[in-house]
Coordinates of C-alpha atoms and ligand atoms in Angstrom, one line a residue:
X8 CA -19.4 1.5 -60.6
X9 CA -23.1 2.3 -59.9
X10 CA -25.4 0.8 -62.5
X11 CA -27.7 3.9 -62.3
X12 CA -25.0 6.5 -62.9
X13 CA -26.0 8.6 -65.9
X14 CA -23.8 8.7 -69.0
X15 CA -23.4 12.4 -69.9
X16 CA -24.0 13.8 -73.3
X17 CA -22.1 16.3 -75.3
X18 CA -23.7 19.6 -76.4
X19 CA -23.2 20.1 -80.1
X20 CA -25.2 22.2 -82.6
X21 CA -27.7 23.2 -79.9
X22 CA -28.5 19.7 -78.9
X23 CA -27.5 17.2 -76.2
X24 CA -26.2 14.2 -78.1
X25 CA -24.5 11.0 -77.0
X26 CA -20.7 10.8 -77.6
X27 CA -19.3 8.0 -79.7
X28 CA -17.3 6.9 -76.7
X29 CA -16.3 3.4 -75.7
X30 CA -14.6 4.4 -72.5
X31 CA -16.1 6.3 -69.5
X32 CA -14.7 8.0 -66.4
X33 CA -16.6 7.9 -63.1
X34 CA -17.6 11.2 -61.6
X35 CA -17.7 10.9 -57.8
X36 CA -19.2 12.7 -55.0
X37 CA -15.9 13.0 -53.1
X38 CA -17.5 13.4 -49.7
X39 CA -19.4 10.1 -50.0
X40 CA -17.3 8.2 -52.5
X41 CA -20.2 7.3 -54.7
X42 CA -20.4 7.4 -58.5
X43 CA -22.8 10.1 -59.6
X44 CA -22.3 10.2 -63.3
X45 CA -20.1 8.8 -66.1
X46 CA -18.1 11.1 -68.4
X47 CA -17.8 9.7 -71.9
X48 CA -14.3 9.9 -73.4
X49 CA -15.4 11.4 -76.7
X50 CA -13.6 10.6 -79.9
X51 CA -12.1 12.9 -82.5
X52 CA -15.2 12.4 -84.5
X53 CA -17.2 13.9 -81.7
X54 CA -14.9 16.8 -81.6
X55 CA -15.0 17.2 -85.3
X56 CA -18.8 17.4 -85.2
X57 CA -18.6 20.2 -82.7
X58 CA -16.0 22.1 -84.8
X59 CA -18.2 21.7 -87.9
X60 CA -21.3 23.0 -86.0
X61 CA -19.2 25.9 -84.6
X62 CA -17.8 26.8 -88.1
X63 CA -21.3 26.8 -89.5
X64 CA -22.5 29.1 -86.8
X65 CA -19.6 31.5 -86.9
X66 CA -20.4 33.8 -89.9
X67 CA -23.9 34.8 -88.6
X68 CA -22.6 35.1 -85.0
X69 CA -19.7 37.3 -86.0
X70 CA -22.2 39.5 -87.9
X71 CA -24.6 39.7 -85.0
X72 CA -24.2 43.2 -83.5
X73 CA -21.9 43.2 -80.5
X74 CA -24.6 44.7 -78.3
X75 CA -26.9 41.8 -79.1
X76 CA -24.2 39.3 -78.3
X77 CA -23.6 41.1 -75.0
X78 CA -27.3 41.0 -74.3
X79 CA -27.1 37.1 -74.3
X80 CA -24.4 37.4 -71.6
X81 CA -26.6 39.8 -69.6
X82 CA -29.3 37.2 -69.8
X83 CA -26.8 34.6 -68.7
X84 CA -25.8 36.7 -65.7
X85 CA -29.5 37.0 -64.7
X86 CA -29.9 33.2 -64.9
X87 CA -26.7 32.5 -63.1
X88 CA -27.8 34.8 -60.3
X89 CA -31.1 33.0 -60.1
X90 CA -29.5 29.6 -60.1
X91 CA -26.3 30.3 -58.2
X92 CA -27.3 28.2 -55.3
X93 CA -28.0 25.2 -57.5
X94 CA -24.7 25.6 -59.4
X95 CA -22.8 25.9 -56.1
X96 CA -24.4 22.7 -54.8
X97 CA -23.4 21.0 -58.1
X98 CA -19.8 22.2 -57.6
X99 CA -19.7 20.9 -54.0
X100 CA -21.3 17.6 -55.0
X101 CA -18.8 16.8 -57.8
X102 CA -15.7 18.5 -56.4
X103 CA -16.1 18.4 -52.6
X104 CA -15.2 22.0 -51.6
X105 CA -17.4 23.5 -48.9
X106 CA -20.7 25.1 -50.1
X107 CA -19.4 28.5 -49.0
X108 CA -16.3 28.0 -51.1
X109 CA -18.5 26.8 -54.0
X110 CA -20.7 29.9 -53.7
X111 CA -17.7 32.2 -53.7
X112 CA -16.3 30.5 -56.8
X113 CA -19.7 30.9 -58.6
X114 CA -19.7 34.6 -57.6
X115 CA -16.2 35.0 -59.2
X116 CA -17.5 33.2 -62.3
X117 CA -20.5 35.6 -62.5
X118 CA -18.1 38.5 -62.3
X119 CA -16.4 37.3 -65.5
X120 CA -19.7 37.2 -67.3
X121 CA -20.4 40.8 -66.1
X122 CA -17.1 42.0 -67.5
X123 CA -17.8 40.2 -70.8
X124 CA -21.1 42.1 -71.0
X125 CA -18.9 45.2 -71.5
X126 CA -17.8 43.9 -75.0
X127 CA -19.3 46.9 -76.8
X128 CA -16.8 49.2 -75.0
X129 CA -14.0 46.8 -74.3
X130 CA -13.8 45.4 -77.9
X131 CA -13.5 48.8 -79.4
X132 CA -10.6 49.6 -81.7
X133 CA -9.1 52.9 -82.4
X134 CA -8.4 55.2 -85.4
X135 CA -6.6 58.3 -86.6
X136 CA -7.6 60.7 -89.4
X137 CA -5.3 62.3 -91.8
X138 CA -2.4 60.0 -91.4
X139 CA -1.5 61.3 -94.9
X140 CA -3.3 63.8 -97.1
X141 CA -7.0 62.6 -97.2
X142 CA -6.0 59.3 -95.7
X143 CA -7.5 57.9 -92.4
X144 CA -6.8 54.7 -90.6
X145 CA -8.9 52.6 -88.3
X146 CA -8.3 49.5 -86.2
X147 CA -11.2 47.1 -85.6
X148 CA -11.1 44.0 -83.4
X149 CA -12.6 41.0 -85.1
X150 CA -13.4 37.6 -83.6
X151 CA -11.1 34.8 -84.5
X152 CA -13.6 32.0 -85.4
X153 CA -13.8 28.7 -83.5
X154 CA -11.9 28.6 -80.2
X155 CA -11.6 26.0 -77.5
X156 CA -11.2 26.0 -73.7
X157 CA -9.8 23.0 -71.7
X158 CA -10.4 23.2 -68.0
X159 CA -9.2 21.5 -64.8
X160 CA -11.0 19.8 -61.9
X161 CA -10.5 22.3 -59.1
X162 CA -12.9 25.1 -60.1
X163 CA -15.7 23.3 -62.0
X164 CA -17.9 26.4 -62.6
X165 CA -15.5 29.4 -62.4
X166 CA -12.7 28.3 -64.8
X167 CA -15.1 27.7 -67.8
X168 CA -16.4 31.2 -67.1
X169 CA -12.9 32.6 -67.5
X170 CA -13.3 31.9 -71.2
X171 CA -16.8 31.2 -72.5
X172 CA -18.4 34.6 -71.9
X173 CA -15.5 36.6 -73.4
X174 CA -15.3 34.3 -76.4
X175 CA -19.1 34.5 -77.1
X176 CA -19.4 38.3 -76.5
X177 CA -16.6 39.0 -78.9
X178 CA -18.3 36.9 -81.6
X179 CA -16.4 33.6 -81.5
X180 CA -17.8 30.1 -81.3
X181 CA -16.4 28.2 -78.4
X182 CA -16.0 24.5 -77.6
X183 CA -15.5 23.7 -73.9
X184 CA -13.9 20.5 -72.7
X185 CA -14.4 20.4 -69.0
X186 CA -12.4 18.2 -66.7
X187 CA -13.7 14.6 -67.0
X188 CA -13.7 14.5 -63.1
X189 CA -16.2 17.5 -62.8
X190 CA -18.3 17.9 -65.9
X191 CA -21.7 18.5 -64.1
X192 CA -21.2 22.1 -63.3
X193 CA -20.4 23.0 -66.9
X194 CA -23.5 21.0 -68.0
X195 CA -25.6 22.9 -65.5
X196 CA -24.3 26.2 -66.9
X197 CA -24.9 25.1 -70.5
X198 CA -28.5 24.4 -69.6
X199 CA -28.8 28.0 -68.6
X200 CA -27.0 29.1 -71.7
X201 CA -29.6 27.3 -73.8
X202 CA -32.1 30.0 -72.5
X203 CA -29.9 32.9 -73.6
X204 CA -30.8 33.3 -77.3
X205 CA -27.4 31.9 -78.4
X206 CA -27.7 30.2 -81.9
X207 CA -26.9 26.5 -82.3
X208 CA -23.2 25.9 -82.7
X209 CA -22.0 29.0 -81.0
X210 CA -21.3 27.1 -77.8
X211 CA -20.4 23.4 -77.5
X212 CA -19.4 21.1 -74.7
X213 CA -17.4 18.1 -75.6
X214 CA -16.6 15.7 -72.8
X215 CA -13.4 13.7 -72.8
X216 CA -9.8 13.5 -71.8
X217 CA -6.4 13.4 -73.5
X218 CA -7.7 12.5 -77.0
X219 CA -10.0 15.5 -77.1
X220 CA -7.2 17.8 -75.8
X221 CA -4.8 16.6 -78.4
X222 CA -7.6 16.8 -81.0
X223 CA -8.2 20.4 -80.1
X224 CA -4.5 21.2 -80.5
X225 CA -4.4 19.6 -83.9
X226 CA -7.7 20.5 -85.4
X227 CA -7.2 22.9 -88.3
X228 CA -10.7 24.4 -87.7
X229 CA -9.8 25.7 -84.3
X230 CA -8.0 29.1 -84.1
X231 CA -7.2 29.5 -80.4
X232 CA -6.9 27.4 -77.4
X233 CA -7.2 28.2 -73.7
X234 CA -5.9 25.7 -71.2
X235 CA -5.8 25.5 -67.4
X236 CA -4.3 22.5 -65.6
X237 CA -0.9 21.1 -64.5
X238 CA 2.4 22.3 -65.8
X239 CA 3.4 19.3 -67.9
X240 CA 0.1 19.3 -69.8
X241 CA 0.0 23.1 -70.1
X242 CA 3.5 23.0 -71.7
X243 CA 2.5 20.2 -74.0
X244 CA -0.7 21.9 -75.1
X245 CA 1.1 25.2 -75.7
X246 CA 3.8 23.5 -77.8
X247 CA 1.3 21.3 -79.8
X248 CA -1.2 24.1 -80.3
X249 CA 1.3 26.8 -81.3
X250 CA 3.0 24.2 -83.6
X251 CA -0.3 23.9 -85.3
X252 CA -0.4 27.7 -85.8
X253 CA -2.9 28.5 -83.0
X254 CA -3.0 31.3 -80.5
X255 CA -2.6 29.5 -77.1
X256 CA -2.8 30.6 -73.5
X257 CA -1.9 27.7 -71.1
X258 CA -2.0 28.1 -67.4
X259 CA 0.0 25.6 -65.5
X260 CA 0.6 24.4 -61.9
X261 CA 2.0 26.3 -59.0
X262 CA 4.2 26.3 -55.9
X263 CA 3.2 29.4 -54.0
X264 CA 5.5 30.9 -51.4
X265 CA 4.0 32.9 -48.5
X266 CA 6.5 35.1 -46.7
X267 CA 5.9 36.1 -43.1
X268 CA 8.0 39.0 -41.7
X269 CA 8.7 39.4 -38.0
X270 CA 6.7 42.7 -38.1
X271 CA 3.5 41.0 -39.4
X272 CA 0.3 41.2 -37.5
X273 CA 0.4 37.5 -36.5
X274 CA -3.1 37.0 -35.3
X275 CA -4.8 38.3 -38.5
X276 CA -2.0 37.0 -40.8
X277 CA -2.1 33.4 -39.7
X278 CA -5.9 33.4 -39.9
X279 CA -5.6 34.5 -43.6
X280 CA -2.7 32.2 -44.2
X281 CA -4.6 29.2 -42.8
X282 CA -7.4 29.9 -45.3
X283 CA -4.8 30.2 -48.1
X284 CA -3.2 26.8 -47.4
X285 CA -6.3 24.8 -46.5
X286 CA -9.2 26.5 -48.4
X287 CA -10.6 24.2 -51.0
X288 CA -8.5 21.5 -49.3
X289 CA -5.4 23.0 -50.9
X290 CA -6.6 22.3 -54.4
X291 CA -6.2 25.9 -55.6
X292 CA -3.6 27.1 -58.0
X293 CA -3.3 30.2 -55.8
X294 CA -3.1 28.2 -52.5
X295 CA -0.2 28.8 -50.2
X296 CA 2.2 25.9 -50.4
X297 CA 5.5 26.9 -48.8
X298 CA 5.4 29.1 -45.7
X299 CA 8.6 31.2 -45.4
X300 CA 8.9 32.8 -42.0
X301 CA 11.8 35.3 -41.8
X302 CA 14.1 35.5 -38.8
X303 CA 12.3 35.4 -35.5
X304 CA 8.9 35.0 -37.2
X305 CA 9.5 31.3 -37.5
X306 CA 8.3 29.9 -34.1
X307 CA 5.3 32.1 -33.8
X308 CA 4.2 31.6 -37.4
X309 CA 4.6 27.8 -37.1
X310 CA 2.9 27.4 -33.8
X311 CA 0.0 29.6 -34.7
X312 CA -0.5 27.8 -38.1
X313 CA -0.4 24.4 -36.5
X314 CA -3.0 25.5 -33.9
X315 CA -5.3 27.0 -36.5
X316 CA -4.9 24.0 -38.9
X317 CA -5.6 21.5 -36.2
X318 CA -8.9 23.3 -35.3
X319 CA -10.3 23.2 -38.8
X320 CA -13.5 21.1 -39.1
X321 CA -13.1 18.5 -41.9
X322 CA -16.2 17.0 -43.4
X323 CA -18.8 16.9 -46.1
X324 CA -18.7 20.3 -47.7
X325 CA -22.5 20.4 -47.9
X326 CA -22.8 20.4 -44.1
X327 CA -22.9 23.6 -42.1
X328 CA -19.8 24.4 -40.1
X329 CA -17.5 22.3 -42.2
X330 CA -14.4 24.3 -43.0
X331 CA -12.5 21.8 -45.3
X332 CA -14.0 19.2 -47.6
X333 CA -12.4 16.1 -49.1
X334 CA -9.9 16.0 -51.9
X335 CA -11.2 15.2 -55.4
X336 CA -10.6 11.5 -55.6
X337 CA -9.3 8.4 -53.9
X338 CA -6.4 8.4 -56.3
X339 CA -5.5 12.0 -55.5
X340 CA -5.7 11.3 -51.8
X341 CA -3.2 8.5 -52.2
X342 CA -1.0 10.9 -54.2
X343 CA -1.1 13.5 -51.4
X344 CA -0.5 10.8 -48.8
X345 CA 2.5 9.6 -50.6
X346 CA 3.9 13.1 -50.6
X347 CA 3.5 13.2 -46.8
X348 CA 5.2 9.8 -46.6
X349 CA 8.1 11.1 -48.7
X350 CA 8.3 14.3 -46.6
X351 CA 8.8 12.1 -43.5
X352 CA 11.2 9.8 -45.3
X353 CA 13.3 12.7 -46.6
X354 CA 13.7 14.3 -43.2
X355 CA 11.1 17.0 -42.9
X356 CA 9.6 17.5 -39.5
X357 CA 6.0 16.5 -39.5
X358 CA 4.3 18.7 -36.9
X359 CA 0.7 18.0 -37.8
X360 CA -0.3 14.8 -39.6
X361 CA -3.6 14.7 -41.4
X362 CA -3.3 11.2 -42.8
X363 CA -5.5 9.5 -40.2
X364 CA -8.5 11.9 -40.3
X365 CA -11.9 10.2 -40.0
X366 CA -15.3 11.8 -40.7
X367 CA -18.3 10.4 -39.0
X368 CA -20.9 8.8 -41.4
X369 CA -18.6 9.4 -44.4
X370 CA -16.4 6.3 -44.3
X371 CA -15.9 6.3 -48.1
X372 CA -15.2 10.0 -48.6
X373 CA -11.8 11.1 -49.8
X374 CA -10.8 13.0 -46.7
X375 CA -7.4 14.1 -45.5
X376 CA -6.7 16.4 -42.6
X377 CA -4.6 19.5 -42.6
X378 CA -0.9 18.7 -42.5
X379 CA 2.1 20.8 -41.5
X380 CA 5.8 20.1 -42.1
X381 CA 8.6 22.2 -40.6
X382 CA 12.2 22.2 -41.7
X383 CA 11.4 21.6 -45.4
X384 CA 14.1 22.3 -47.9
X385 CA 13.8 22.7 -51.7
X386 CA 15.8 19.5 -52.2
X387 CA 13.0 17.5 -50.7
X388 CA 10.2 16.3 -52.9
X389 CA 7.6 18.2 -50.9
X390 CA 9.8 21.3 -51.1
X391 CA 9.7 21.5 -54.9
X392 CA 6.8 19.5 -56.3
X393 CA 3.2 20.7 -56.4
X394 CA 1.2 18.7 -53.9
X395 CA -2.2 20.2 -54.5
X396 CA -3.6 19.1 -51.2
X397 CA -3.9 20.4 -47.6
X398 CA -0.2 20.2 -46.8
X399 CA 1.9 23.2 -45.6
X400 CA 5.7 23.1 -45.9
X401 CA 7.6 25.5 -43.7
X402 CA 11.0 26.7 -44.6
X403 CA 12.5 29.4 -42.3
X404 CA 15.1 31.8 -43.6
X405 CA 17.1 34.7 -42.1
X406 CA 16.3 37.6 -44.3
X407 CA 13.8 38.9 -46.9
X408 CA 16.5 38.5 -49.5
X409 CA 16.8 34.8 -48.6
X410 CA 13.0 34.5 -48.9
X411 CA 13.0 36.0 -52.3
X412 CA 16.0 33.9 -53.5
X413 CA 14.2 30.7 -52.3
X414 CA 11.1 31.6 -54.1
X415 CA 12.9 32.7 -57.3
X416 CA 14.8 29.4 -57.4
X417 CA 11.5 27.5 -58.0
X418 CA 10.5 27.1 -61.7
X419 CA 6.8 27.9 -61.0
X420 CA 5.8 31.5 -60.5
X421 CA 2.1 31.7 -60.2
X422 CA 1.2 33.7 -57.0
X423 CA 3.0 34.7 -53.9
X424 CA 2.3 36.7 -50.8
X425 CA 4.0 38.7 -48.1
X426 CA 2.7 39.4 -44.6
X427 CA 4.3 42.5 -43.1
X428 CA 3.5 45.9 -41.6
X429 CA 6.5 47.4 -43.4
X430 CA 5.6 49.3 -46.6
X431 CA 9.3 49.1 -47.7
X432 CA 9.4 45.3 -47.4
X433 CA 6.1 45.0 -49.2
X434 CA 7.2 47.2 -52.0
X435 CA 10.6 45.5 -52.4
X436 CA 9.0 42.1 -52.4
X437 CA 6.3 43.0 -54.9
X438 CA 8.8 44.6 -57.3
X439 CA 11.2 41.6 -57.2
X440 CA 8.8 38.7 -57.3
X441 CA 8.6 37.0 -60.7
X442 CA 5.2 35.5 -59.9
X443 CA 2.6 37.7 -61.6
X444 CA 0.0 37.6 -58.9
X445 CA 1.3 39.2 -55.7
X446 CA -0.5 39.6 -52.4
X447 CA 0.4 42.0 -49.6
X448 CA -1.3 40.8 -46.5
X449 CA -3.6 38.8 -48.9
X450 CA -3.4 35.0 -48.8
X451 CA -4.9 34.2 -52.2
X452 CA -3.9 36.8 -54.6
X453 CA -6.7 36.2 -57.1
X454 CA -7.1 39.1 -59.5
X455 CA -10.7 40.2 -60.0
X456 CA -12.4 39.6 -63.4
X457 CA -11.5 43.0 -64.7
X458 CA -7.7 42.4 -64.1
X459 CA -5.5 39.8 -65.9
X460 CA -5.1 36.4 -64.2
X461 CA -2.1 34.1 -64.8
X462 CA 1.4 33.4 -63.6
X463 CA 4.7 33.4 -65.3
X464 CA 7.7 31.0 -66.0
X465 CA 6.4 27.3 -65.6
X466 CA 3.0 28.5 -64.4
X467 CA 2.1 30.2 -67.7
X468 CA 2.8 29.5 -71.3
X469 CA 1.7 32.2 -73.7
X470 CA 1.3 36.0 -73.7
X471 CA -2.2 37.2 -73.1
X472 CA -3.6 36.2 -69.8
X473 CA -7.1 35.3 -68.6
X474 CA -10.0 37.7 -68.3
X475 CA -9.8 41.5 -67.9
X476 CA -8.7 43.4 -71.0
X477 CA -6.4 40.5 -72.1
X478 CA -9.5 38.4 -72.8
X479 CA -10.6 40.9 -75.4
X480 CA -7.2 40.8 -76.9
X481 CA -6.9 37.1 -76.9
X482 CA -10.3 36.5 -78.6
X483 CA -9.8 39.1 -81.3
X484 CA -7.5 40.0 -84.2
X485 CA -6.7 43.6 -84.9
X486 CA -7.7 44.6 -88.5
X487 CA -6.2 47.9 -89.7
X488 CA -8.0 49.6 -92.6
X489 CA -6.3 52.5 -94.4
X490 CA -8.7 54.7 -96.5
X491 CA -7.9 57.3 -99.0
X492 CA -10.8 59.7 -99.6
X493 CA -10.5 60.5 -103.3
Ligands
LIG513 P1 -4.6 18.2 -65.4 O1 -3.5 18.9 -66.1 O2 -4.5 16.8 -65.0 O3 -5.9 18.3 -66.4 C1 -6.3 19.6 -66.9 C2 -7.1 19.3 -68.2 O4 -6.2 18.6 -69.1 C3 -8.3 18.3 -68.0 O5 -9.3 18.8 -68.9 C4 -7.8 17.0 -68.5 O6 -8.8 16.2 -69.1 C5 -6.7 17.3 -69.5 N1 -5.5 16.4 -69.4 C6 -5.1 15.7 -68.3 N2 -4.0 15.0 -68.7 C7 -3.7 15.2 -70.0 C8 -2.8 14.7 -70.9 N3 -1.8 13.9 -70.5 N4 -2.8 15.2 -72.2 C9 -3.8 16.0 -72.6 N5 -4.7 16.5 -71.7 C10 -4.7 16.1 -70.5 O7 -5.0 19.2 -64.2 P2 -6.1 18.9 -63.0 O8 -5.6 17.9 -62.2 O9 -7.4 18.8 -63.6 O10 -6.0 20.3 -62.3 C11 -5.1 20.6 -61.3 C12 -3.9 21.4 -61.9 O11 -4.3 22.6 -62.5 C13 -2.9 21.9 -60.8 O12 -1.6 21.7 -61.3 C14 -3.2 23.3 -60.6 O13 -2.2 24.1 -60.1 C15 -3.6 23.7 -62.0 N6 -4.4 24.9 -62.1 C16 -3.8 26.0 -62.5 C17 -4.5 27.2 -62.6 C18 -3.8 28.5 -63.0 O14 -4.5 29.5 -63.0 N7 -2.5 28.5 -63.3 C19 -5.9 27.2 -62.2 C20 -6.4 26.0 -61.8 C21 -5.7 24.9 -61.7

C-alpha cells in the first residue's frame, strides 16, 4: 500500500469530513496497478450523521420551488459539460476503461441530469373537477424524504447519475454510497455539486462497503433505496430494504444472449458484437456474454468474432489507439482467469485465449486479453455464471426457437440482442424475450435517459426502473386531495 495514498473523506452536511473508519480499501489505477487512494469503510455512526443532516435539510428542500431545484441541476449540467474531460480521466484512472468509453459514459450521465431538469413538467400530477357535486380532486407528487443510492464499480460516474439528479430535482435528500473500488469519480462530481446552490444535507456521500449497505437497508430514517450491483447482493438489499418498509429498486447481474441469424449482415454485425462483448473489458451489465449463432451462421460468426477479437489493442485506457483497457483489479482478473480455466476443464473449446496477454511498460496492470470459447453449454460454469470480463461463450443452435429457449432457461434477463435482416424474426424475438432491454442489430441495448433502464427476473428486483419517467415515480409519492367547495 502506498504511503502517500490519500484517505478519502465523506461529504456530510455540506462538508468533507473524515469517516470514523478503522479499515480502508485500496483504490487502484488498474492500468498501472498502483494505489491511488484509500476508501474508508465508514461505520453506521457515519451513516447516521448523513441521515441526520439529510433529515434536517429535507423540509426546506421539499418546500423549495421545483423550478429552483431544477435550476441547480441545470447548473450541474453546465459544470459537468465544462469538466467532462476531467471526470472521464478520473473514470479511466480508477476503473481502467478507455478514455473514449469513459467520455461516452459521462455523456450518458449528463443526459440523466438533463432529463432531471425537466422535473417541473415530469413531476406533475393530475386532477379532475366535479367528481361529485362541487367536489374536485387533485393528485400531487411529493418527495419521499431521505433516499439512498448504492452503486457498483463498473460505471463510476454514470450510475450515480442514474439517481442523484432525479432525487434532488424531485425534492428528496440523497445519500450516495459509491463502490469502494471507484469512489473518485463520485467525489469529483460532488465537488461540482458544491457549486450548484444545493443546501447542506441535501446530498451526501458516504464511503464504505457492506456495513453501510446494510445500514442503509435498516435505517428507519431512509425511505427508499436504489441499488446496482451483482444479483446476490441486489436480492439481499431488496429483501432487507423492503422488510424494513422501504421502496427499493435493485438492479442485479446479467448473462446477456446475443443471437445471430443466418440472414444477418455479418460484416457490420460482428463489428457491433465485438464491441458488445469486449467494450469496457466486458465489465458492463449490458455486455454480450453468450453468442448464439443460429444454423449456418455458426462458422462465419465464430470465425469473424475470433478475428475481430484478436485484433483488439489491449492497453492503458489513457493511451490513444487502445481499444480495451484492464479489468478492475488483480482479484477480479484472477476470478475471470479461473472461469477460463474452468471452461477448458469442463470441455468448452478455447478458440482464443487472452490469459497470457502482456502490455509493454505496464507490467503490473490488470490486463487480460479477449477470449473466445466455442461449444459452450448451459451446464458449464461459463455457460451459466456471470463472468464480467472479456470472455465470449459461443453456443450454436438450430433454430430461433432454440435460441429463445436457451436464453429463457437462464435466470438472468437483463438485455439481449438479435442480429438479422428479417423483420419477422426480429419482431418474434423482441416479443418473446423476457429480458427488458432488447436490441435489434444493436449490441448494447442501453435505453437513453428518458426511457426506463433495468432488466427482469434475477436481473432486477422491484417495480419502478431507473431514469425516464420511472425515476419521477420512484422518488415521489402520490397525494390525492379531494375538495368540496361549500
Ligand atoms: P457488487 O454487488 O459486488 O457491489 C455493488 C455494491 O454493493 C457496492 O457498492 C458494494 O460496496 C456493495 N456490496 C458488495 N458486496 C456486498 C455485500 N455482501 N453486502 C452488501 N453490500 C455489498 O457489484 P460490483 O462488482 O461492484 O459490480 C458488478 C456487478 O454489477 C455485475 O454483476 C453487474 O452485472 C452488475 N451491474 C448491473 C447493472 C444493471 O443495470 N443491472 C449495472 C451495472 C452493474
